[in-house]
Tab-separated table of C-alpha atoms in Angstrom:
chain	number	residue	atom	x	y	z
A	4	UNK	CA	0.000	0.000	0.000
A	5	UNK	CA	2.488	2.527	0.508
A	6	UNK	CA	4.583	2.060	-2.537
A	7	UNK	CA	1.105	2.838	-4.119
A	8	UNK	CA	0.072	5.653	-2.250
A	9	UNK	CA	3.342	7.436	-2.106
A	10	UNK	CA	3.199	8.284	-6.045
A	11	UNK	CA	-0.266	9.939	-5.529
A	12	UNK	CA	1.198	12.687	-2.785
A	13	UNK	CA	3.952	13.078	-4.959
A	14	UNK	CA	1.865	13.832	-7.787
A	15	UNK	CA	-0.219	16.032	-6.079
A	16	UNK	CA	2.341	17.893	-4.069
A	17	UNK	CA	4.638	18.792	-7.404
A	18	UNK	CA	1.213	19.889	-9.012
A	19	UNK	CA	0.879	22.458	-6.164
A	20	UNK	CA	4.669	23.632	-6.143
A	21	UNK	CA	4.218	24.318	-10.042
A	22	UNK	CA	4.238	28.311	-9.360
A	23	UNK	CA	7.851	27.657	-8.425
A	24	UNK	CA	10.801	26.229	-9.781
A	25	UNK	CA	12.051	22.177	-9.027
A	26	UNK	CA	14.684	23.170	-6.583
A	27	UNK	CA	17.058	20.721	-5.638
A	28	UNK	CA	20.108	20.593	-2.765
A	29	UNK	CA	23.009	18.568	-2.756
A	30	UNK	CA	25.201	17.748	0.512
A	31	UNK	CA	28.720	16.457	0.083
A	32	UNK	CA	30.581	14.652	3.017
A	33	UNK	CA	33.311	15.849	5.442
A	34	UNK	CA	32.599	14.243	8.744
A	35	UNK	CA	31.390	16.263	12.167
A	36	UNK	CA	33.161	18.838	10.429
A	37	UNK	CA	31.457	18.791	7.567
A	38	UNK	CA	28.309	18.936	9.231
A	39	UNK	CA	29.321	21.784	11.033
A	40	UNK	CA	29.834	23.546	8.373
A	41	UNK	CA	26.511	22.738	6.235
A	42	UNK	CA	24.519	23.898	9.176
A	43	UNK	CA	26.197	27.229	9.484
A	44	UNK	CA	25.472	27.549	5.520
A	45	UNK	CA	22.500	26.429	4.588
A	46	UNK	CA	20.793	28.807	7.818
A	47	UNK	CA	22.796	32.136	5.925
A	48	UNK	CA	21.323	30.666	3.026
A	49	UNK	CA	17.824	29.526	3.795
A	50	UNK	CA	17.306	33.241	5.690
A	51	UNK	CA	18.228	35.223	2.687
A	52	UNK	CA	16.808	32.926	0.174
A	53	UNK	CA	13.271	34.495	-1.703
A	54	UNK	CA	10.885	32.506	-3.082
A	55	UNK	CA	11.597	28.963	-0.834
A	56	UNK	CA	12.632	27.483	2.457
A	57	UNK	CA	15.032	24.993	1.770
A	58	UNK	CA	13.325	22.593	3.763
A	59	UNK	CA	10.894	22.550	0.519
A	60	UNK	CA	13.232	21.696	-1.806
A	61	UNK	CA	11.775	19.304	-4.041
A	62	UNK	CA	14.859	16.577	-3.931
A	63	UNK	CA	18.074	16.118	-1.577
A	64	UNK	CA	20.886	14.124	-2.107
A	65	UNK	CA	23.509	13.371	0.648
A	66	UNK	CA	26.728	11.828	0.546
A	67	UNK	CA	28.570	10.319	4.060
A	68	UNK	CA	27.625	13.435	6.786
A	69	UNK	CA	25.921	15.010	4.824
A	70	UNK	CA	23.098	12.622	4.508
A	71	UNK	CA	22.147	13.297	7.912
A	72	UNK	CA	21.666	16.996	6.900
A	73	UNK	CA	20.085	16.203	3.926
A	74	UNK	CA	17.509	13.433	5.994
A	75	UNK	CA	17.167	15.914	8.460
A	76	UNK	CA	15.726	18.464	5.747
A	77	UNK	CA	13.104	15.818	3.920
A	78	UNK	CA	11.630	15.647	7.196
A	79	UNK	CA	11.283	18.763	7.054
A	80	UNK	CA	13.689	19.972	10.202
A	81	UNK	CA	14.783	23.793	8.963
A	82	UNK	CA	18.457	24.115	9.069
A	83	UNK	CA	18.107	26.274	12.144
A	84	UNK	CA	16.285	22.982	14.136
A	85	UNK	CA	19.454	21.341	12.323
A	86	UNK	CA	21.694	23.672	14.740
A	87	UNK	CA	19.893	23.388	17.766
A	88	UNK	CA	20.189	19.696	17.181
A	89	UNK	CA	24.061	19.430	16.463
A	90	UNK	CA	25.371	22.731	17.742
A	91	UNK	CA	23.237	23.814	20.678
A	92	UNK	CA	22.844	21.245	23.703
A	93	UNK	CA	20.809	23.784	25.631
A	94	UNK	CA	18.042	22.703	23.389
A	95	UNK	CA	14.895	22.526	24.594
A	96	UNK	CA	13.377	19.385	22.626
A	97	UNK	CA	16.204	17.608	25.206
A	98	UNK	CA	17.107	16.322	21.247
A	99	UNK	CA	21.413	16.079	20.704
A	100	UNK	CA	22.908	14.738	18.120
A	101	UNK	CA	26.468	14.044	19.800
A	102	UNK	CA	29.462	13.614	17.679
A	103	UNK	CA	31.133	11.282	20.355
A	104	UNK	CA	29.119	8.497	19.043
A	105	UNK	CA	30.518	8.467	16.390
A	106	UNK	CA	34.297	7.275	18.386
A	107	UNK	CA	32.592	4.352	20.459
A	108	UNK	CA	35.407	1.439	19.224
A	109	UNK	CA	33.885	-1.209	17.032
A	110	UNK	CA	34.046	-4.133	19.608
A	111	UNK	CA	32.154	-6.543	17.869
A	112	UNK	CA	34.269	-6.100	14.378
A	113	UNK	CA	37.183	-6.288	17.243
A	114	UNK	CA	36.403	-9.732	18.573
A	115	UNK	CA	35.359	-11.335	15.151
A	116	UNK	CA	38.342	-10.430	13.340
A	117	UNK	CA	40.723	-11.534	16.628
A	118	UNK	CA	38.475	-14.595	16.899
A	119	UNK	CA	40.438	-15.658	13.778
A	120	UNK	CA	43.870	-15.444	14.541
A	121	UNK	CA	44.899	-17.937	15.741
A	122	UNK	CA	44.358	-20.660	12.954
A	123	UNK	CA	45.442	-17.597	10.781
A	124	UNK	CA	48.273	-17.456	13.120
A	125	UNK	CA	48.951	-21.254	13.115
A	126	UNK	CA	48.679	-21.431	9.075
A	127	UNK	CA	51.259	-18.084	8.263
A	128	UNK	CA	53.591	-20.136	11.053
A	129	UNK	CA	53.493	-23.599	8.976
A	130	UNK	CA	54.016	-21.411	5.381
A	131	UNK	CA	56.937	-19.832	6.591
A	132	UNK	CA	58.406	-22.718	7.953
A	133	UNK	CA	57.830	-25.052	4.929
A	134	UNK	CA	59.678	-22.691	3.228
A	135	UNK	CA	56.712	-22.526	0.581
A	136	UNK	CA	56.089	-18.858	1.771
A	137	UNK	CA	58.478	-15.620	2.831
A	138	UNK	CA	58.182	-14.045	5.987
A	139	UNK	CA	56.437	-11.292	4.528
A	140	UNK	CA	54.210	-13.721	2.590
A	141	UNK	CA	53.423	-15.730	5.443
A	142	UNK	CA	52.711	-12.421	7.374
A	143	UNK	CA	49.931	-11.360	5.059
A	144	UNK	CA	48.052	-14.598	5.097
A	145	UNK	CA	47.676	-13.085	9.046
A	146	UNK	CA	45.855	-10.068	6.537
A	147	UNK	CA	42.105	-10.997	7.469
A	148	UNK	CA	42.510	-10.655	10.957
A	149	UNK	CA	42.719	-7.200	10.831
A	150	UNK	CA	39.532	-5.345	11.693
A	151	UNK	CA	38.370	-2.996	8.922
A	152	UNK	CA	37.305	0.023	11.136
A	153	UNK	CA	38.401	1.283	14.714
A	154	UNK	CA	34.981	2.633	15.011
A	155	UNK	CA	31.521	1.407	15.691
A	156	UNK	CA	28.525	2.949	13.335
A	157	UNK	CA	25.572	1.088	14.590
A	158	UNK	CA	25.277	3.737	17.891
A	159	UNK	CA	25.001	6.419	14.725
A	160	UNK	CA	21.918	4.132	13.514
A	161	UNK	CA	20.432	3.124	16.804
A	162	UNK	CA	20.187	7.403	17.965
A	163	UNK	CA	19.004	8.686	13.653
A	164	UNK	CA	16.689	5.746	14.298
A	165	UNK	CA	15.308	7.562	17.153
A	166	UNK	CA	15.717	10.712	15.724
A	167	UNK	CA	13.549	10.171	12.715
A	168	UNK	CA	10.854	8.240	14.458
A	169	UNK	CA	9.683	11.271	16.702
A	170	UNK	CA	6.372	12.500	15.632
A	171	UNK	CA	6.077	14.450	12.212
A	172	UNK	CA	9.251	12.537	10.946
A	173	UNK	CA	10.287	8.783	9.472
A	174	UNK	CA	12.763	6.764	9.092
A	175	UNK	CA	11.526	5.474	5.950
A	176	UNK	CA	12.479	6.616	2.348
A	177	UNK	CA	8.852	5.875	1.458
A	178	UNK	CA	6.775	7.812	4.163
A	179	UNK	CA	8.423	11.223	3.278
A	180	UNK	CA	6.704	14.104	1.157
A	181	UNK	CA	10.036	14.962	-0.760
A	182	UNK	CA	12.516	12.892	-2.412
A	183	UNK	CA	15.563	11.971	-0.120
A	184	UNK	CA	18.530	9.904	-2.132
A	185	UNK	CA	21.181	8.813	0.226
A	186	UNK	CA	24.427	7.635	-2.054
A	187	UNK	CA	26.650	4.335	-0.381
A	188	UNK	CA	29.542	2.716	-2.359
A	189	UNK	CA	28.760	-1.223	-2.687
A	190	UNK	CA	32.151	-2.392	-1.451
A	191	UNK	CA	32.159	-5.699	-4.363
A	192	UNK	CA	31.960	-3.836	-7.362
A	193	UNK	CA	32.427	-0.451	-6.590
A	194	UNK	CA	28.833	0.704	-7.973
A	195	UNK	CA	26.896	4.026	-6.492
A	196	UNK	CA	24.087	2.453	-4.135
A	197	UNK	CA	21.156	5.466	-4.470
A	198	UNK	CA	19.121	4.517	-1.395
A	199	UNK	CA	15.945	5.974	-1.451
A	200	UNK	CA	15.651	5.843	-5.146
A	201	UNK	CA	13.376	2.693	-6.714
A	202	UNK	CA	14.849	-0.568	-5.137
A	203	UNK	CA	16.459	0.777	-2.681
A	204	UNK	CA	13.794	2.422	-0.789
A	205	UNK	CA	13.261	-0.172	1.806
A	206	UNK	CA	16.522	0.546	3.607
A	207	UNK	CA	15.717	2.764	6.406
A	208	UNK	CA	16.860	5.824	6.617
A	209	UNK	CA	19.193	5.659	9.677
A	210	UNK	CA	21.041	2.619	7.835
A	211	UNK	CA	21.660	4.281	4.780
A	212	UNK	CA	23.031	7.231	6.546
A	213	UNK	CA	25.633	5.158	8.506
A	214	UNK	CA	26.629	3.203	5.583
A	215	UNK	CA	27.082	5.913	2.978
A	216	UNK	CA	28.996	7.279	6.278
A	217	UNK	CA	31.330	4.383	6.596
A	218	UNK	CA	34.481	6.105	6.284
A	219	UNK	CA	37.185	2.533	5.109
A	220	UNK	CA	39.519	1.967	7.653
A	221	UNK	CA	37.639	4.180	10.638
A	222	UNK	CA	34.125	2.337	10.277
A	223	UNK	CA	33.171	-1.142	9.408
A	224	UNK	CA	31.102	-1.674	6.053
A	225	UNK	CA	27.789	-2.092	6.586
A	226	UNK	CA	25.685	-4.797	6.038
A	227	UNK	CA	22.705	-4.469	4.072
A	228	UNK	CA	20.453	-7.437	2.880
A	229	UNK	CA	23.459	-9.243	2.640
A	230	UNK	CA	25.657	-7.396	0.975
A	231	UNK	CA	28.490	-4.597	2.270
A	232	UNK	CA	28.384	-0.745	2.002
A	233	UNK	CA	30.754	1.887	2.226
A	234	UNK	CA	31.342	5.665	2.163
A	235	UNK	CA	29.213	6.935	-0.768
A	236	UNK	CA	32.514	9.845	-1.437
A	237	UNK	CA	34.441	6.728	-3.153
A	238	UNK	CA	32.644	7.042	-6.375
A	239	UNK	CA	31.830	10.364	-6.316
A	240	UNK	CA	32.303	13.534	-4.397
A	241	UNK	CA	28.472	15.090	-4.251
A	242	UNK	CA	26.575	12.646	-6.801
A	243	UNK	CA	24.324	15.637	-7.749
A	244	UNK	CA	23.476	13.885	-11.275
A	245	UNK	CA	20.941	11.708	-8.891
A	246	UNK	CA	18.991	14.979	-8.489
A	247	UNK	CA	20.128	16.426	-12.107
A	248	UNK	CA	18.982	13.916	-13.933
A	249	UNK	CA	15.158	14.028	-13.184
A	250	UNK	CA	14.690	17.583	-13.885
A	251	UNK	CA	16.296	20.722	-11.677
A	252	UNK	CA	15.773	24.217	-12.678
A	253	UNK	CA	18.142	25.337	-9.286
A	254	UNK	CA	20.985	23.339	-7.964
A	255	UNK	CA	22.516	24.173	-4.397
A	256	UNK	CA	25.632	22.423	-3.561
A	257	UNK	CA	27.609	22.125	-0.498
A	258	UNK	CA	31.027	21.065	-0.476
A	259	UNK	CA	32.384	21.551	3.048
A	260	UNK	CA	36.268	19.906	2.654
A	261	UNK	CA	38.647	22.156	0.547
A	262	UNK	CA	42.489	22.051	0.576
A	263	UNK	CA	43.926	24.536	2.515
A	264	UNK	CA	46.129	27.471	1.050
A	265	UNK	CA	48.403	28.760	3.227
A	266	UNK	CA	50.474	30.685	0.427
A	267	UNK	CA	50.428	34.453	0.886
A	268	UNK	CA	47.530	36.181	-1.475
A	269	UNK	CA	48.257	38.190	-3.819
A	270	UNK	CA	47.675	41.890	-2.308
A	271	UNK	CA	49.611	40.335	1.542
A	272	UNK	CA	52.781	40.854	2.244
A	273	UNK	CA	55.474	37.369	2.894
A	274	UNK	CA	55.453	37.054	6.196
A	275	UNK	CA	52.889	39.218	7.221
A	276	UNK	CA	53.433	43.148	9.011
A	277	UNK	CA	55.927	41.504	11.687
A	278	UNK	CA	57.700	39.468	9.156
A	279	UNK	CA	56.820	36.094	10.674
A	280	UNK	CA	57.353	33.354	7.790
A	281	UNK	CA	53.882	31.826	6.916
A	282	UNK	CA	54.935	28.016	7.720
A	283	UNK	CA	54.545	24.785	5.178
A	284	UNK	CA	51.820	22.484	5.805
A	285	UNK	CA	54.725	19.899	6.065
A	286	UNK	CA	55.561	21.209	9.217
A	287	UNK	CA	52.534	19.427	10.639
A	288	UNK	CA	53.585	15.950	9.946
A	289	UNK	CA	51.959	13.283	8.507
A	290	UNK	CA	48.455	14.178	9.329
A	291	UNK	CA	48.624	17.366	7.861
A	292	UNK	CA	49.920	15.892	4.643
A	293	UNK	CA	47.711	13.017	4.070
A	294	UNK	CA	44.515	15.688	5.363
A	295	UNK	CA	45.821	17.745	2.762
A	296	UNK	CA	45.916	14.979	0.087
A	297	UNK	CA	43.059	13.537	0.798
A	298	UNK	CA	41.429	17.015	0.368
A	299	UNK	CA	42.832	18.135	-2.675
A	300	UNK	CA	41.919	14.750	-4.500
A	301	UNK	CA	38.077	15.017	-3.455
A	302	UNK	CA	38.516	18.681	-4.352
A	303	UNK	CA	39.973	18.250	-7.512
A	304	UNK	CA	37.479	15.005	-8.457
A	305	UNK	CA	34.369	18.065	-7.605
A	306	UNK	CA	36.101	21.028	-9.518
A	307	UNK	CA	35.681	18.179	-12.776
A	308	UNK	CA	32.101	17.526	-11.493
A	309	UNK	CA	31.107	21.054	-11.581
A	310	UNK	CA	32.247	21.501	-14.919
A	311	UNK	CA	30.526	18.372	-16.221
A	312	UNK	CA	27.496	19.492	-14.612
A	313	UNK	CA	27.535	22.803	-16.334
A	314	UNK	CA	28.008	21.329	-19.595
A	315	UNK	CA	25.160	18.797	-19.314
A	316	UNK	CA	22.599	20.815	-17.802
A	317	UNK	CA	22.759	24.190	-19.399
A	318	UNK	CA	19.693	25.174	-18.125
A	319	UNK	CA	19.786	24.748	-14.437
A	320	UNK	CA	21.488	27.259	-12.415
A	321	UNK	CA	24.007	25.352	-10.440
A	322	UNK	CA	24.978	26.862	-7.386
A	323	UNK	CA	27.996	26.241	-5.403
A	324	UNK	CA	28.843	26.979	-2.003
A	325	UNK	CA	32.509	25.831	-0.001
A	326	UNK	CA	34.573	27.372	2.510
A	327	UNK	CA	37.560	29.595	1.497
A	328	UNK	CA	40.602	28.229	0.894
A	329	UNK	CA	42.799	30.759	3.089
A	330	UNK	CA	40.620	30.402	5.949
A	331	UNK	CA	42.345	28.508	8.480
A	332	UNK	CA	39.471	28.055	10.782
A	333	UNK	CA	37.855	24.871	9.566
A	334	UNK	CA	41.168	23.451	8.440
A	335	UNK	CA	42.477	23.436	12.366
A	336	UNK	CA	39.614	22.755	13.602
A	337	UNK	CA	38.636	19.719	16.857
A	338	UNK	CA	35.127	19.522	15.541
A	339	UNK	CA	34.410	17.133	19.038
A	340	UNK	CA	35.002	19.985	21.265
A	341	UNK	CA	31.846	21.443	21.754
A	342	UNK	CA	32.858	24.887	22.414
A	343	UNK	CA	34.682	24.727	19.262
A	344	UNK	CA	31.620	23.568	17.433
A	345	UNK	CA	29.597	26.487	18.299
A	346	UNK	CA	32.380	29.010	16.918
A	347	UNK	CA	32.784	27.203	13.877
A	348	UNK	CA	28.853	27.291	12.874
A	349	UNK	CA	29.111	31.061	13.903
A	350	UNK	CA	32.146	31.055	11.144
A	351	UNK	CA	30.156	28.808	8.489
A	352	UNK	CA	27.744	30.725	9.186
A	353	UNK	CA	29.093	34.427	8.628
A	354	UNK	CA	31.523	33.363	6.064
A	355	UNK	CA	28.639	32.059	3.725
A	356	UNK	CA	26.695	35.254	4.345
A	357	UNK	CA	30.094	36.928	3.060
A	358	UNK	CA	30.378	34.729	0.151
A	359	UNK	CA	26.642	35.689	-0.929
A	360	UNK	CA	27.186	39.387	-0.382
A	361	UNK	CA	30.510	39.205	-2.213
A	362	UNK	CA	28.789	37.115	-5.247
A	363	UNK	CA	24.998	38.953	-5.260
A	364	UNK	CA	24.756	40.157	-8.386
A	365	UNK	CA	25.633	37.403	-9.895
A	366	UNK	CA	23.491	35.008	-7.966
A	367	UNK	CA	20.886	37.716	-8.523
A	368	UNK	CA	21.050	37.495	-11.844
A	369	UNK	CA	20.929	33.472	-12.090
A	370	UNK	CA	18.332	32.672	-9.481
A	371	UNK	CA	16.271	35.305	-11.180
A	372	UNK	CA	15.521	33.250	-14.374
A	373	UNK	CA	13.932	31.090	-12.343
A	374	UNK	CA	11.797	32.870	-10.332
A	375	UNK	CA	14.078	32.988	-6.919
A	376	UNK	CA	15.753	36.022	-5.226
A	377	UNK	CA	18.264	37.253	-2.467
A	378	UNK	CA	16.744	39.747	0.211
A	379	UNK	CA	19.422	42.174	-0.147
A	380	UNK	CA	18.207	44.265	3.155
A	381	UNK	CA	19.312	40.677	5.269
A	382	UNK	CA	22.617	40.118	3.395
A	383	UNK	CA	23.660	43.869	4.825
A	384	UNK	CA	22.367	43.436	8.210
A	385	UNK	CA	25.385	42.677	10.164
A	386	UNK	CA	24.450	42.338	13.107
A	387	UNK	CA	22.936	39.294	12.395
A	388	UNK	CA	24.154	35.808	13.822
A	389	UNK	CA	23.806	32.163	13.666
A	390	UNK	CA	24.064	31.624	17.551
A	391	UNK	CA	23.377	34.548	20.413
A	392	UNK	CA	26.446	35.614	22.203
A	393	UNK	CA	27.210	35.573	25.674
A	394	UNK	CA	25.911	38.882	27.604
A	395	UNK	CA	29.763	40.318	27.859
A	396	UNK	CA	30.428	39.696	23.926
A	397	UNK	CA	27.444	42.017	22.500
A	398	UNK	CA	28.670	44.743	21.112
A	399	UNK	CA	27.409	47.411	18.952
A	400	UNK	CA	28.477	48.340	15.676
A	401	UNK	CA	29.414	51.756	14.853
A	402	UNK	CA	27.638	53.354	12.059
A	403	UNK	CA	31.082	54.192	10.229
A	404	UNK	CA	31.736	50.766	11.078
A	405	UNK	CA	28.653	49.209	9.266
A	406	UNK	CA	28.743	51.936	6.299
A	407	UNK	CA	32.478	50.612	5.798
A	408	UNK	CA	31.480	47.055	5.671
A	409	UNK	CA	28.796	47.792	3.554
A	410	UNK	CA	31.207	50.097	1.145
A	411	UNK	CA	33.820	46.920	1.100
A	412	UNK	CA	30.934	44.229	0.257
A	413	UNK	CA	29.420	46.580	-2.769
A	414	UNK	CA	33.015	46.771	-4.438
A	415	UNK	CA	33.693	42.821	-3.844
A	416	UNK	CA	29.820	42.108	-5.464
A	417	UNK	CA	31.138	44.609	-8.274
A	418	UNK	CA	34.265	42.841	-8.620
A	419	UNK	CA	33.229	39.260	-8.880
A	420	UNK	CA	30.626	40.680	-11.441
A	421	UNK	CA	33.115	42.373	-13.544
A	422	UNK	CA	35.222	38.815	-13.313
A	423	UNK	CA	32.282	36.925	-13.938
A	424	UNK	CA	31.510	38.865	-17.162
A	425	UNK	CA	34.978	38.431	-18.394
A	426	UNK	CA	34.900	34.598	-17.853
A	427	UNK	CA	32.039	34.493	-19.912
A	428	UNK	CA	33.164	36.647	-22.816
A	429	UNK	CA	36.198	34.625	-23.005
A	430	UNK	CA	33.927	31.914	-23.035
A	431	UNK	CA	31.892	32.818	-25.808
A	432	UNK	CA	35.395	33.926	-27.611
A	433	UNK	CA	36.402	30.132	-27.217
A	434	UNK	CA	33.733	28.964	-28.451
């Protein structure tokens, strides 16, 4: 009955949303700290956004974290319930969604994978003796006894469960008024798994989030009707086609992981006023390299994305919204402290309301074809924040102050319109 029933409010809700465009909103992955971030930008957004709330959007596709965004959207939480959830704990619905659950170990993967080491132990012994094997062959027949993730994800799927069964909300694909796609990687052949989508809708919710979550080597795959799942970002960074392909006049995208550039820009000064060298990334170690790495490759894998998507859907207005590079803030950031959390939504938050001040009139200009706007008067009130400050932090703006901010965000808007213009000629020269 309900695969039945669920085409007929589908129907009828897209025949009453046909006064407005087919909006849809893509979340890529990044872990809590992606989250973070896609909370703090989709509330500047969804406040300065004319003509829908993005809770309406008519489609959402998530990728790893942010497919508990995007869930949290289809059932129609608005991304400032979103932050009360992950950001605030002085919430009043006693509802937290607590990053620490996500670094409970994974004791049972643990104990099956030790459970076998001894006959593994007992057979790499007897191959190395023989002489038939090296030591280092011998040692990797010891290779399944390794456990494939330090971390447990079912206490992710046991609390979303919860989460999504409160009243007004489900945890199934099926039960929800908008479309919800959830991508996974199937760990045998490598294929996108589109939960939510036709054959795949059965899965609930909470399971597809932890699976297209499941992060190789931090959380175990995760079994589905039999077969294993992994992190949906292996095959593709935001897997906006999902959306793309059924018909999108607007496109929102949120990438939250970019690498970091800590090279001087062009108008500062090496090493700053006081002369103090800006350091190398490599003076972090290894984890700074191989976060680095790992974020330029899913950068560079989206940058070819976005073109694609430009080329093959001319008509939509793709829109795409990522930290800055030279912002150091999210790239040094302990997203499980929860002080910490709270200043970097306040960041996400101001940063994107920066970005859309900086870009209006192009975004004006885009959005308009298709019936959606910016409120301009919101963008310039800057006084505005995500979270309210502590008693002792308020402080007022001076009215030079605010006519100076104002004065610097009308000649970035005019800038990145005159570059924007000039892309585009030389585009049209190209071609």
């Amino acid at each position: 009955m309900q695969k039945q029933s669920m085409p007929t409010a589908t129907t009828s809700r897209r025949k009453s949303n046909t006064h407005r465009p087919r909006v849809a909103l893509a979340l890529a992955g990044g872990g809590p700290l992606g989250a973070i971030y896609e909370i703090g930008a989709l509330c500047a957004l969804d406040e300065v956004l004319e003509g829908i709330q993005l809770n309406e959007c008519d489609h959402f596709v998530g990728v790893s974290a942010g497919g508990f965004i995007a869930a949290g959207l289809a059932n129609g939480m608005s991304p400032r319930e979103l932050c009360e959830l992950f950001i605030q704990s002085e919430s009043g619905t006693g509802e937290v969604f607590d990053p620490a659950w996500m670094m409970r170990p994974a004791y049972a993967e643990i104990a099956q994978r030790l459970c076998q080491l001894p006959g593994l132990g007992l057979t790499s012994l007897w191959s190395w003796a023989s002489g038939s094997k090296s030591l280092v062959g011998a040692l990797e027949k010891l290779a399944p006894a390794m456990p494939t993730g330090v971390f447990s994800n079912e206490e992710v799927h046991t609390q979303l469960a919860k989460l999504f069964s409160q009243p007004g909300r489900t945890n199934d694909f099926r039960q929800l008024n908008r479309r919800l796609t959830l991508v996974a990687t199937h760990l045998d052949s490598g294929d996108a798994a589109p939960f939510g989508r036709a054959g795949w809708e059965h899965v609930p919710i909470s399971r597809a989030i932890a699976a297209s979550a499941a992060l190789p080597g931090l959380f175990p795959p995760v079994r589905i009707d039999g077969q294993y799942y992994v992190d949906g970002a292996l095959k593709k960074t935001m897997h906006a086609t999902v959306a793309l392909d059924e018909g999108t006049d607007v496109m929102f995208c949120l990438n939250p992981l970019v690498p970091f550039d800590s090279t001087p820009a062009p108008h500062q000064r090496v090493g700053g006023a006081a002369g103090t060298p800006i350091p190398s990334l490599v003076e972090g170690g290894f984890p700074a390299v191989i976060n680095q790495t790992f974020r330029s490759m899913i950068h560079s894998r989206l940058e070819l994305g976005m073109k694609q998507y430009e080329r093959s859907y001319p008509h939509t207005a793709i829109v795409l919204l990522e930290p800055d590079q030279r912002d150091p803030e999210f790239y040094m950031a302990n997203t499980f402290s929860y002080r910490q959390r709270r200043e970097l939504a306040e960041h996400a938050y101001q940063q994107t309301r920066s970005l859309l001040r900086t870009r209006y009139t192009t975004l004006s200009t885009q959005l308009g074809v298709h019936g959606l706007s910016l409120k301009r008067d919101v963008l310039e009130d800057t006084s505005r924040k995500l979270l309210a400050p502590a008693a002792d932090e308020r402080r007022c703006n001076s009215r030079l102050g605010a006519a100076i901010h104002r004065l610097q965000d009308s000649v970035d808007d005019i800038q990145h319109a005159l570059d924007s213009g000039a892309v585009e000629m030389g585009t049209h020269r190209a071609h």
